[in-house]
Amino acid sequence: MTAASITVSETPLVLYVLRRADDALVLGHRLSEWCGHAPMMEEDMAMANMGLDLLGQARELYGYAAKVEGKDNDEDKLAYLRDVRQYRNLLLLEQPNGDFARTMTRQFFYAAFSDLYWRAMMASRDTTLAAIAAKSEKESAYHLRHSSEWMVRLGDGTEESHRRAQLAVDDLWAFTGEMFAVDDSERGLIDAGIAIDPESLRTQWLATVARVIDEATLKLPANDWMQKGGRIGQHTEHLGHLLSELQSMQRTFPGATW
Amino acid sequence: MYTQALNSSDGEDRFVEDATRAAAFQARIDADERIEPNDWMPAAYRKTLTRQISQHAHSEIVGMLPEGNWITRAPSLRRKAALLAKVQDECGHGLYLYAAAETLGSSREELVDAMLSGKSRYSSIFNYPTLTWADIGAIGWLVDGAAIMNQIPLCRCSYGPYARAMIRVCKEESFHQRQGFEIMLTLARGTEEQKAMAQNALDRWWWPVLMMFGPPDQASQHSDTSTKWKIKRFSNDELRQKFVDATVPQAEFLGLTIPDPGMTQDSEGHWRYSEIDWTEFKQVLAGNGPCNRDRLAARRKAHEEGAWVREAAAAYAAKRESRRTAQAAE
């Protein structure tokens, strides 16, 4: 017996909140995969910290999405009983950990965005989202600082670390464009002052990224082709595997309380 | 290693270790004074503590693996966050235990290398596998419960840095133990499948947990001097009995059966358990437990694959330092 997927009534606000909840859960899950296997104990602590911050954000966002939807769903049903096509996270965040350079580059690209994003969202007319933003902004600021410091250490460390960091930047760059995309469903929320327009963050994001990449003696790729699809459930091959692990208990034992 | 001046190494100790100093040291211990890193101490005291604290630190770090095995599969977001936080706590314990061991004159790197090469041990309990979610409950309830029994007396250990580290560790461990018990309780009150899962975890963990207290008193190698130095305040068998007496009513409350049909309560209320299979204990110690090879392999892999990261951090720090020196010289 396996538990079937739920259906979610994705009104613009539910969809908007789910997308951010999925971002936080998927990246938090990826960071938690490191636990016990990091290059040094201090990084085991740091990655668990960041993972816990993101799991906390995910729980608040799922709880809010469930409340807005007003059906029978809750944080666990939303996390554990939607299949890969129902997940709405950014493709960047589902990319496998790879080596430590890849994990930190993924963190850096995202934190440079989420730091600006949550700070701007503190002005949301939606008081719940504004409150979640106030907490998440502090966490993202730390994630950005931590990952920036590693970008510089790895880029300007040894030849090997430089090579690995550059490869990670080159491989992940195409997933950064999706952070700034807006579709019709989000446009209405932006107009209503509930969401912010991510396009307004792009210049500042690029300035932060370029400054750190430069200090790290790395180069930003010239290729400006950007992948997209995560927001509408068209993912890379990696997410399905992540979900099959994440959801295994809830799928195997339908209806049980843990 | 931090740069505070530490007193003499083992080699030197042997020359200066005279009867007067040893007697004064023992008098301080007898008066329940705390020994601090810069105080004179017998070489054997230093060696015993370095061994014990570093083994304890290794156990925290290796102990991250069996529970870490379930972080990505935890059955709810609340459980996932709690488990990740718990395993992170263990890493934190490892870090400050290594720091406590460093005050005795060995560096973290040396101590970790001794573990990776198999020279230094970690607790055998982590050589057993976590097969189901119930194992996460059982580890919290039983393994952390047994660890607390062992560690509470260490909060009064004669060596200051170790005693202080243990105070914090014990606080967190008792939180973990309650969390583990609560997982077991949820399973025991759940579906038939969940109850069976909980019983099976108890069946598998019970005897290995009793072995955590070490060999029976008549066979323990280190107890006499450790007791004299107030590193150890209760014998293995005393602690084991305390644990069993505390745990039997908890199992009863959960509606689970301890896998020891021969267990009886004596006239003083103590639960008398059956003979422990010390052959299994010796086999696991000798490297033949179900997960010995996997645990060491996982730690070695993390260490080896992380080498380039640590080298990069060191290289960057050195570059920054030389740039700073060059700037200062201009």
Coordinates of C-alpha atoms in Angstrom, one line a residue:
Chain A
M1 CA 0.0 0.0 0.0
T2 CA 1.3 3.4 -0.8
A3 CA -0.2 6.8 -0.1
A4 CA -1.5 8.7 -3.1
S5 CA -0.6 12.3 -3.9
I6 CA -2.9 15.0 -2.7
T7 CA -4.4 17.7 -4.9
V8 CA -3.8 21.3 -4.0
S9 CA -6.0 24.2 -5.1
E10 CA -3.2 26.5 -6.4
T11 CA -4.7 29.9 -6.1
P12 CA -2.1 32.6 -6.9
L13 CA -1.3 33.1 -3.2
V14 CA -1.2 29.4 -2.4
L15 CA 1.1 28.8 -5.4
Y16 CA 3.3 31.7 -4.5
V17 CA 3.8 30.5 -0.9
L18 CA 4.3 26.8 -2.0
R19 CA 7.0 27.8 -4.4
R20 CA 9.0 29.5 -1.6
A21 CA 8.3 26.6 0.8
D22 CA 9.5 24.1 -1.7
D23 CA 12.7 26.2 -2.2
A24 CA 13.4 26.1 1.5
L25 CA 12.6 22.4 1.9
V26 CA 14.6 21.2 -1.1
L27 CA 17.7 23.2 -0.2
G28 CA 17.4 22.4 3.5
H29 CA 17.1 18.7 2.6
R30 CA 20.2 18.9 0.3
L31 CA 22.2 20.5 3.1
S32 CA 21.0 17.9 5.6
E33 CA 22.5 15.2 3.3
W34 CA 26.0 16.4 4.3
C35 CA 25.4 15.8 8.0
G36 CA 28.2 13.6 9.3
H37 CA 30.2 13.8 6.1
A38 CA 31.4 17.4 5.9
P39 CA 35.1 18.3 5.2
M40 CA 35.5 19.5 8.8
M41 CA 33.4 19.4 11.9
E42 CA 32.8 23.1 11.9
E43 CA 31.2 22.7 8.5
D44 CA 29.0 19.9 9.7
M45 CA 27.8 22.4 12.3
A46 CA 27.4 25.2 9.8
M47 CA 25.6 23.2 7.1
A48 CA 23.2 21.7 9.7
N49 CA 22.5 25.3 11.0
M50 CA 21.6 26.5 7.5
G51 CA 19.6 23.4 6.8
L52 CA 17.7 23.9 10.1
D53 CA 17.0 27.6 9.2
L54 CA 15.6 26.5 5.8
L55 CA 13.5 23.7 7.3
G56 CA 12.1 26.2 9.7
Q57 CA 11.2 28.5 6.9
A58 CA 9.7 25.7 4.9
R59 CA 7.4 24.7 7.9
E60 CA 6.1 28.2 8.3
L61 CA 5.5 28.6 4.6
Y62 CA 3.8 25.2 4.2
G63 CA 1.7 26.0 7.3
Y64 CA 0.6 29.3 5.8
A65 CA -0.1 27.7 2.3
A66 CA -2.3 25.1 4.0
K67 CA -4.1 27.9 5.9
V68 CA -4.7 30.0 2.8
E69 CA -5.8 27.0 0.8
G70 CA -8.3 26.2 3.6
K71 CA -8.7 22.5 2.8
D72 CA -7.6 19.4 4.6
N73 CA -3.8 19.8 3.9
D74 CA -1.1 20.6 6.4
E75 CA 2.7 21.1 6.3
D76 CA 3.4 17.3 6.1
K77 CA 0.9 16.5 3.4
L78 CA 2.2 19.4 1.3
A79 CA 5.8 18.2 1.8
Y80 CA 5.4 14.5 1.6
L81 CA 2.4 13.8 -0.6
R82 CA 3.0 15.9 -3.7
D83 CA 4.9 14.3 -6.6
V84 CA 7.7 15.7 -8.6
R85 CA 5.4 17.5 -11.1
Q86 CA 3.6 19.3 -8.2
Y87 CA 6.9 20.6 -6.7
R88 CA 7.5 24.2 -7.4
N89 CA 11.1 24.9 -6.3
L90 CA 13.9 26.5 -8.3
L91 CA 15.9 24.1 -10.3
L92 CA 19.1 25.5 -8.7
L93 CA 18.2 24.2 -5.3
E94 CA 17.5 20.6 -6.3
Q95 CA 21.0 20.2 -7.9
P96 CA 23.0 17.5 -6.1
N97 CA 25.5 18.5 -3.5
G98 CA 28.4 17.4 -5.6
D99 CA 31.7 18.4 -3.9
F100 CA 31.9 21.1 -1.3
A101 CA 32.6 23.8 -3.9
R102 CA 29.3 23.0 -5.7
T103 CA 27.3 23.0 -2.5
M104 CA 28.8 26.4 -1.4
T105 CA 28.3 27.9 -4.9
R106 CA 24.6 26.8 -4.9
Q107 CA 24.3 28.3 -1.5
F108 CA 26.0 31.5 -2.5
F109 CA 24.0 32.1 -5.6
Y110 CA 20.7 31.5 -3.7
A111 CA 21.6 33.3 -0.5
A112 CA 22.8 36.4 -2.5
F113 CA 19.2 36.4 -3.8
S114 CA 17.2 35.3 -0.8
D115 CA 19.0 37.9 1.4
L116 CA 17.6 40.7 -0.8
Y117 CA 14.3 38.9 -1.4
W118 CA 13.4 38.4 2.2
R119 CA 14.5 41.9 3.1
A120 CA 12.2 43.4 0.4
M121 CA 9.4 41.0 1.5
M122 CA 9.4 42.5 5.0
A123 CA 7.3 45.3 3.4
S124 CA 4.7 42.8 2.0
R125 CA 1.1 43.8 2.7
D126 CA 0.5 40.2 3.7
T127 CA 1.4 40.3 7.4
T128 CA 2.2 36.6 7.7
L129 CA 4.6 36.8 4.8
A130 CA 6.1 39.9 6.2
A131 CA 6.7 38.2 9.5
I132 CA 8.3 35.1 7.9
A133 CA 10.4 37.5 5.8
A134 CA 11.7 39.3 9.0
K135 CA 13.0 36.0 10.4
S136 CA 14.2 34.6 7.1
E137 CA 16.1 37.8 6.3
K138 CA 18.4 37.4 9.3
E139 CA 19.1 33.8 8.5
S140 CA 19.8 34.5 4.8
A141 CA 22.2 37.2 5.8
Y142 CA 24.2 34.6 7.7
H143 CA 24.0 32.1 4.8
L144 CA 25.3 34.7 2.4
R145 CA 28.2 35.7 4.6
H146 CA 29.1 32.1 5.2
S147 CA 28.9 31.0 1.6
S148 CA 30.7 34.2 0.4
E149 CA 33.6 33.5 2.7
W150 CA 33.9 30.0 1.3
M151 CA 33.7 31.2 -2.3
V152 CA 36.7 33.4 -1.6
R153 CA 38.6 30.8 0.3
L154 CA 38.0 28.2 -2.4
G155 CA 38.6 30.5 -5.4
D156 CA 41.7 32.0 -4.0
G157 CA 42.9 28.9 -2.1
T158 CA 44.8 26.2 -4.0
E159 CA 44.9 25.4 -7.7
E160 CA 42.6 22.5 -7.1
S161 CA 40.0 24.4 -5.1
H162 CA 40.1 27.1 -7.7
R163 CA 39.4 24.6 -10.4
R164 CA 36.5 23.0 -8.5
A165 CA 35.0 26.4 -7.6
Q166 CA 35.2 27.6 -11.2
L167 CA 33.6 24.4 -12.5
A168 CA 30.7 24.8 -10.0
V169 CA 30.1 28.4 -11.0
D170 CA 30.1 27.4 -14.7
D171 CA 27.7 24.5 -14.1
L172 CA 25.3 26.3 -11.9
W173 CA 25.2 29.7 -13.5
A174 CA 22.4 28.7 -16.0
F175 CA 20.1 28.0 -13.0
T176 CA 20.3 31.5 -11.6
G177 CA 18.0 33.2 -14.1
E178 CA 14.9 31.5 -12.7
M179 CA 15.1 33.4 -9.5
F180 CA 14.1 36.6 -11.3
A181 CA 11.3 35.2 -13.4
V182 CA 7.7 36.3 -12.9
D183 CA 4.6 34.7 -14.4
D184 CA 1.0 36.0 -14.6
S185 CA 0.0 34.4 -11.4
E186 CA 2.7 36.3 -9.5
R187 CA 2.1 39.5 -11.4
G188 CA -1.2 40.1 -9.7
L189 CA 0.3 39.6 -6.3
I190 CA 3.1 42.0 -7.1
D191 CA 0.5 44.6 -8.2
A192 CA -1.4 44.1 -4.9
G193 CA 1.8 44.7 -2.9
I194 CA 1.8 41.1 -1.5
A195 CA 4.8 40.0 -3.5
I196 CA 7.8 41.9 -4.6
D197 CA 9.1 42.0 -8.2
P198 CA 12.3 40.0 -8.2
E199 CA 13.5 41.8 -11.3
S200 CA 14.0 44.9 -9.0
L201 CA 16.7 42.8 -7.1
R202 CA 18.7 41.7 -10.1
T203 CA 21.2 44.6 -10.3
Q204 CA 22.0 44.4 -6.7
W205 CA 22.2 40.6 -6.8
L206 CA 24.6 40.7 -9.8
A207 CA 26.7 43.4 -8.0
T208 CA 27.1 41.2 -4.9
V209 CA 27.8 38.1 -6.9
A210 CA 30.3 39.8 -9.2
R211 CA 32.2 41.4 -6.2
V212 CA 32.6 38.0 -4.4
I213 CA 33.4 36.1 -7.6
D214 CA 36.1 38.8 -8.4
E215 CA 37.6 38.6 -4.9
A216 CA 37.6 34.9 -5.2
T217 CA 39.7 35.3 -8.5
L218 CA 36.9 33.4 -10.3
K219 CA 35.1 34.4 -13.5
L220 CA 31.4 34.6 -14.3
P221 CA 30.4 32.6 -17.4
A222 CA 29.8 34.6 -20.6
N223 CA 26.9 32.2 -21.5
D224 CA 23.7 33.9 -20.6
W225 CA 21.3 31.0 -21.5
M226 CA 19.1 30.3 -18.5
Q227 CA 17.2 27.1 -17.6
K228 CA 13.7 27.3 -16.2
G229 CA 10.8 25.1 -15.4
G230 CA 10.9 24.4 -11.6
R231 CA 8.2 26.9 -10.9
I232 CA 5.7 25.0 -13.1
G233 CA 6.9 21.5 -12.0
Q234 CA 9.3 20.7 -14.9
H235 CA 12.3 19.7 -13.0
T236 CA 15.8 18.2 -13.6
E237 CA 16.2 14.5 -13.1
H238 CA 17.6 15.0 -9.6
L239 CA 14.4 16.0 -7.8
G240 CA 12.6 12.7 -8.3
H241 CA 15.3 10.9 -6.4
L242 CA 15.4 13.5 -3.6
L243 CA 11.6 13.1 -3.2
S244 CA 11.6 9.3 -3.3
E245 CA 13.9 9.4 -0.3
L246 CA 12.3 12.4 1.5
Q247 CA 8.8 10.9 1.1
S248 CA 9.5 7.2 1.6
M249 CA 8.0 6.9 5.1
Q250 CA 4.8 8.8 4.4
R251 CA 4.3 7.0 1.1
T252 CA 4.9 3.6 2.6
F253 CA 2.7 4.0 5.7
P254 CA -0.4 5.9 4.6
G255 CA -2.1 7.8 7.4
A256 CA 0.2 6.9 10.2
T257 CA 1.2 9.5 12.8
W258 CA 4.9 9.9 13.6
Chain B
M1 CA 45.9 23.4 19.8
Y2 CA 45.7 26.8 21.5
T3 CA 48.8 28.6 22.6
Q4 CA 48.4 28.6 26.3
A5 CA 51.4 27.2 28.0
L6 CA 50.8 23.6 29.1
N7 CA 52.9 21.8 31.6
S8 CA 55.3 19.0 30.8
S9 CA 54.7 16.2 28.4
D10 CA 54.7 12.5 29.4
G11 CA 58.4 12.1 28.9
E12 CA 59.3 14.9 31.2
D13 CA 56.7 13.9 33.7
R14 CA 58.5 10.7 34.3
F15 CA 61.6 12.5 35.5
V16 CA 59.9 15.0 37.8
E17 CA 57.3 12.7 39.1
D18 CA 58.4 12.3 42.6
A19 CA 56.5 10.9 45.5
T20 CA 55.9 14.3 47.1
R21 CA 54.2 15.6 44.0
A22 CA 52.2 12.5 43.5
A23 CA 51.0 12.6 47.1
A24 CA 50.1 16.3 46.9
F25 CA 48.2 15.6 43.7
Q26 CA 46.3 12.7 45.3
A27 CA 45.5 14.9 48.3
R28 CA 43.9 17.5 46.0
I29 CA 41.8 14.8 44.4
D30 CA 40.8 13.4 47.8
A31 CA 39.8 17.0 48.9
D32 CA 37.5 17.1 45.8
E33 CA 39.6 19.8 44.2
R34 CA 39.4 20.2 40.4
I35 CA 42.6 19.6 38.4
E36 CA 43.2 22.2 35.7
P37 CA 45.3 22.1 32.5
N38 CA 48.3 23.9 33.9
D39 CA 48.4 21.9 37.2
W40 CA 50.9 19.2 37.6
M41 CA 49.5 15.8 37.1
P42 CA 50.9 12.3 36.8
A43 CA 51.7 11.1 33.3
A44 CA 49.3 8.2 33.7
Y45 CA 46.5 10.5 34.7
R46 CA 47.1 12.6 31.6
K47 CA 47.2 9.5 29.5
T48 CA 44.1 7.9 30.9
L49 CA 42.1 11.2 30.5
T50 CA 43.4 11.8 27.0
R51 CA 42.3 8.3 26.1
Q52 CA 38.9 8.6 27.7
I53 CA 38.0 12.1 26.5
S54 CA 39.2 11.4 22.9
Q55 CA 37.3 8.2 22.8
H56 CA 34.2 10.0 24.0
A57 CA 34.8 12.7 21.3
H58 CA 35.2 10.0 18.6
S59 CA 31.9 8.4 19.8
E60 CA 30.0 11.6 19.3
I61 CA 31.4 12.0 15.8
V62 CA 30.9 8.4 14.7
G63 CA 27.6 8.5 16.5
M64 CA 26.4 11.0 14.0
L65 CA 26.4 8.3 11.3
P66 CA 23.7 5.8 12.5
E67 CA 21.2 8.6 13.2
G68 CA 22.3 10.7 10.2
N69 CA 21.2 7.7 8.2
W70 CA 17.5 8.8 8.9
I71 CA 17.7 12.5 8.5
T72 CA 16.8 12.4 4.8
R73 CA 13.9 10.0 5.5
A74 CA 12.5 11.3 8.7
P75 CA 8.7 10.8 8.6
S76 CA 7.6 14.4 9.3
L77 CA 9.1 17.9 9.0
R78 CA 9.0 18.3 12.8
R79 CA 10.9 15.0 13.2
K80 CA 13.3 15.9 10.4
A81 CA 14.2 19.2 12.1
A82 CA 14.5 17.6 15.5
L83 CA 16.8 14.9 14.2
L84 CA 19.0 17.2 12.3
A85 CA 19.3 19.4 15.4
K86 CA 20.1 16.4 17.5
V87 CA 22.9 15.1 15.2
Q88 CA 24.2 18.6 15.1
D89 CA 24.3 18.7 18.9
E90 CA 26.4 15.5 18.8
C91 CA 28.9 17.2 16.5
G92 CA 29.0 20.1 18.9
H93 CA 29.7 17.6 21.8
G94 CA 32.5 16.1 19.7
L95 CA 34.0 19.5 19.1
Y96 CA 34.1 20.6 22.7
L97 CA 35.3 17.2 23.9
Y98 CA 38.2 17.4 21.4
A99 CA 38.9 20.9 22.8
A100 CA 38.9 19.4 26.4
A101 CA 41.3 16.7 25.2
E102 CA 43.5 19.3 23.6
T103 CA 44.1 20.9 27.0
L104 CA 46.0 17.7 27.9
G105 CA 48.5 18.3 25.2
S106 CA 47.4 16.4 22.1
S107 CA 46.0 18.2 19.0
R108 CA 42.6 17.4 17.5
E109 CA 44.3 16.3 14.3
E110 CA 46.4 13.7 16.1
L111 CA 43.4 12.4 18.0
V112 CA 41.2 12.2 14.9
D113 CA 44.0 10.5 13.0
A114 CA 44.3 7.9 15.8
M115 CA 40.6 7.1 15.3
L116 CA 40.7 7.0 11.6
S117 CA 43.7 4.6 11.7
G118 CA 41.8 2.3 14.1
K119 CA 44.2 2.9 16.9
S120 CA 41.7 4.8 19.1
R121 CA 38.3 3.4 19.8
Y122 CA 34.8 4.8 19.8
S123 CA 31.7 3.4 21.5
S124 CA 30.8 0.0 20.1
I125 CA 27.1 0.8 20.1
F126 CA 27.6 2.8 16.9
N127 CA 28.6 -0.4 15.1
Y128 CA 25.0 -1.5 15.0
P129 CA 22.7 -0.4 12.1
T130 CA 19.6 1.8 12.2
L131 CA 17.2 -0.2 10.1
T132 CA 13.9 1.5 10.7
W133 CA 12.6 4.9 12.0
A134 CA 12.0 3.1 15.4
D135 CA 15.7 2.8 15.7
I136 CA 15.9 6.6 16.0
G137 CA 13.5 6.4 18.9
A138 CA 15.4 3.5 20.5
I139 CA 18.7 5.2 20.2
G140 CA 17.4 8.3 21.9
W141 CA 15.6 6.4 24.6
L142 CA 18.2 3.7 25.3
V143 CA 21.5 4.7 23.9
D144 CA 21.3 8.3 25.1
G145 CA 19.7 7.0 28.4
A146 CA 22.7 4.8 29.0
A147 CA 25.1 7.5 28.0
I148 CA 23.5 9.8 30.6
M149 CA 23.9 7.2 33.3
N150 CA 27.6 7.0 32.4
Q151 CA 28.0 10.8 32.1
I152 CA 26.2 12.3 35.0
P153 CA 28.9 11.2 37.4
L154 CA 31.5 12.6 35.0
C155 CA 30.1 16.1 35.7
R156 CA 32.0 15.7 39.0
C157 CA 35.1 14.2 37.4
S158 CA 38.4 15.5 38.9
Y159 CA 39.6 17.0 35.6
G160 CA 38.0 20.5 35.3
P161 CA 37.7 20.9 31.5
Y162 CA 36.1 17.4 31.1
A163 CA 33.7 17.9 34.0
R164 CA 32.6 21.3 32.7
A165 CA 32.1 19.9 29.1
M166 CA 30.0 17.1 30.6
I167 CA 27.6 19.4 32.3
R168 CA 26.6 20.9 29.0
V169 CA 26.6 17.5 27.2
C170 CA 24.4 16.0 29.9
K171 CA 21.8 18.7 29.6
E172 CA 21.5 18.2 25.8
E173 CA 21.6 14.4 26.2
S174 CA 18.7 14.4 28.6
F175 CA 16.7 16.4 26.0
H176 CA 17.6 13.9 23.4
Q177 CA 16.5 11.0 25.6
R178 CA 13.1 12.5 26.2
Q179 CA 12.8 13.1 22.4
G180 CA 13.7 9.4 21.8
F181 CA 11.2 8.2 24.4
E182 CA 8.5 10.4 22.8
I183 CA 9.2 8.8 19.3
M184 CA 8.8 5.4 20.9
L185 CA 5.6 6.5 22.7
T186 CA 4.1 7.7 19.4
L187 CA 5.0 4.4 17.7
A188 CA 3.7 2.4 20.7
R189 CA 0.4 4.2 20.5
G190 CA 0.3 4.0 16.7
T191 CA -0.7 1.3 14.2
E192 CA 0.1 -2.4 14.6
E193 CA 2.9 -1.9 12.1
Q194 CA 4.4 0.9 14.1
K195 CA 4.1 -1.1 17.4
A196 CA 5.9 -4.0 15.8
M197 CA 8.6 -1.6 14.5
A198 CA 9.1 -0.3 18.0
Q199 CA 9.3 -3.8 19.6
N200 CA 11.7 -4.9 17.0
A201 CA 14.0 -1.9 17.7
L202 CA 13.9 -2.7 21.4
D203 CA 14.7 -6.3 20.7
R204 CA 17.8 -5.4 18.6
W205 CA 19.1 -2.5 20.8
W206 CA 18.6 -3.9 24.4
W207 CA 21.6 -6.1 24.7
P208 CA 24.1 -3.9 22.9
V209 CA 22.9 -1.0 25.1
L210 CA 23.6 -3.1 28.3
M211 CA 27.1 -3.7 26.9
M212 CA 27.7 0.0 26.7
F213 CA 28.5 0.1 30.4
G214 CA 31.6 -2.0 29.7
P215 CA 32.8 -5.4 30.9
P216 CA 31.6 -6.8 34.3
D217 CA 33.4 -5.3 37.3
Q218 CA 35.7 -8.3 37.8
A219 CA 37.0 -8.0 34.3
S220 CA 37.4 -4.2 33.9
Q221 CA 41.0 -3.1 33.3
H222 CA 40.9 0.6 34.0
S223 CA 38.6 0.9 37.0
D224 CA 40.9 0.9 40.0
T225 CA 43.1 3.9 39.2
S226 CA 40.2 5.7 37.5
T227 CA 38.3 5.4 40.8
K228 CA 41.2 6.6 42.9
W229 CA 41.6 9.6 40.6
K230 CA 37.8 10.3 40.7
I231 CA 37.5 10.0 37.0
K232 CA 35.1 7.1 37.6
R233 CA 32.7 7.2 40.6
F234 CA 30.6 4.1 40.0
S235 CA 31.5 0.7 38.7
N236 CA 30.3 -0.6 35.3
D237 CA 27.9 -3.1 37.0
E238 CA 26.5 -0.4 39.4
L239 CA 25.7 1.9 36.5
R240 CA 24.2 -0.9 34.4
Q241 CA 21.9 -1.9 37.2
K242 CA 20.8 1.7 37.7
F243 CA 20.0 1.9 34.0
V244 CA 18.0 -1.4 34.0
D245 CA 16.1 -0.4 37.0
A246 CA 15.2 3.0 35.4
T247 CA 14.3 1.5 32.1
V248 CA 12.1 -1.5 33.0
P249 CA 9.1 0.7 34.1
Q250 CA 9.5 2.9 31.0
A251 CA 9.3 -0.2 28.7
E252 CA 6.2 -1.2 30.7
F253 CA 4.7 2.2 30.2
L254 CA 5.3 1.9 26.5
G255 CA 3.7 -1.6 26.4
L256 CA 6.9 -3.1 25.0
T257 CA 8.6 -6.2 26.2
I258 CA 12.3 -6.3 27.2
P259 CA 13.8 -9.2 25.3
D260 CA 15.0 -11.0 28.5
P261 CA 12.4 -13.6 29.5
G262 CA 14.6 -14.5 32.5
M263 CA 14.5 -11.1 34.1
T264 CA 13.2 -11.0 37.7
Q265 CA 12.8 -8.4 40.4
D266 CA 14.7 -9.1 43.6
S267 CA 13.5 -8.3 47.1
E268 CA 15.1 -4.9 47.0
G269 CA 13.3 -4.0 43.9
H270 CA 16.2 -4.4 41.5
W271 CA 15.6 -6.0 38.1
R272 CA 18.0 -8.8 37.7
Y273 CA 18.9 -9.4 34.0
S274 CA 20.2 -12.5 32.4
E275 CA 23.8 -13.2 31.5
I276 CA 25.1 -10.8 28.9
D277 CA 26.7 -12.4 25.8
W278 CA 30.2 -11.0 26.2
T279 CA 31.4 -12.9 23.1
E280 CA 29.3 -10.5 21.0
F281 CA 30.8 -7.5 22.8
K282 CA 34.4 -8.8 22.2
Q283 CA 33.6 -9.5 18.6
V284 CA 32.3 -6.0 18.0
L285 CA 35.3 -4.5 19.8
A286 CA 37.6 -6.6 17.6
G287 CA 36.0 -5.0 14.5
N288 CA 33.4 -7.6 13.7
G289 CA 30.2 -5.7 14.5
P290 CA 27.7 -5.3 11.7
C291 CA 28.8 -1.8 10.8
N292 CA 32.4 -1.4 12.0
R293 CA 33.8 -1.3 8.5
D294 CA 31.1 1.0 7.2
R295 CA 31.5 3.5 10.0
L296 CA 35.2 3.8 9.7
A297 CA 35.0 3.9 5.9
A298 CA 32.4 6.8 6.1
R299 CA 34.6 8.8 8.4
R300 CA 37.7 8.2 6.3
K301 CA 35.9 9.1 3.1
A302 CA 34.7 12.4 4.7
H303 CA 38.2 13.1 5.9
E304 CA 39.9 12.3 2.6
E305 CA 37.4 14.0 0.4
G306 CA 37.5 17.0 2.6
A307 CA 41.3 17.3 2.4
W308 CA 41.3 19.7 -0.5
V309 CA 38.8 22.0 1.3
R310 CA 41.0 22.1 4.4
E311 CA 44.1 22.7 2.3
A312 CA 42.3 25.5 0.4
A313 CA 41.3 27.2 3.7
A314 CA 44.9 26.9 5.0
A315 CA 46.3 28.2 1.7
Y316 CA 44.0 31.1 1.6
A317 CA 44.7 32.0 5.3
A318 CA 48.4 31.9 4.5
K319 CA 48.0 34.1 1.4
R320 CA 46.0 36.7 3.3
E321 CA 48.5 36.7 6.1
S322 CA 51.4 37.3 3.7
R323 CA 49.5 40.0 1.9
R324 CA 48.9 41.7 5.3
T325 CA 52.6 41.5 6.2
A326 CA 53.5 42.8 2.7
Q327 CA 51.1 45.7 3.2
A328 CA 52.4 46.5 6.6
A329 CA 56.0 46.6 5.3
E330 CA 55.1 49.1 2.6

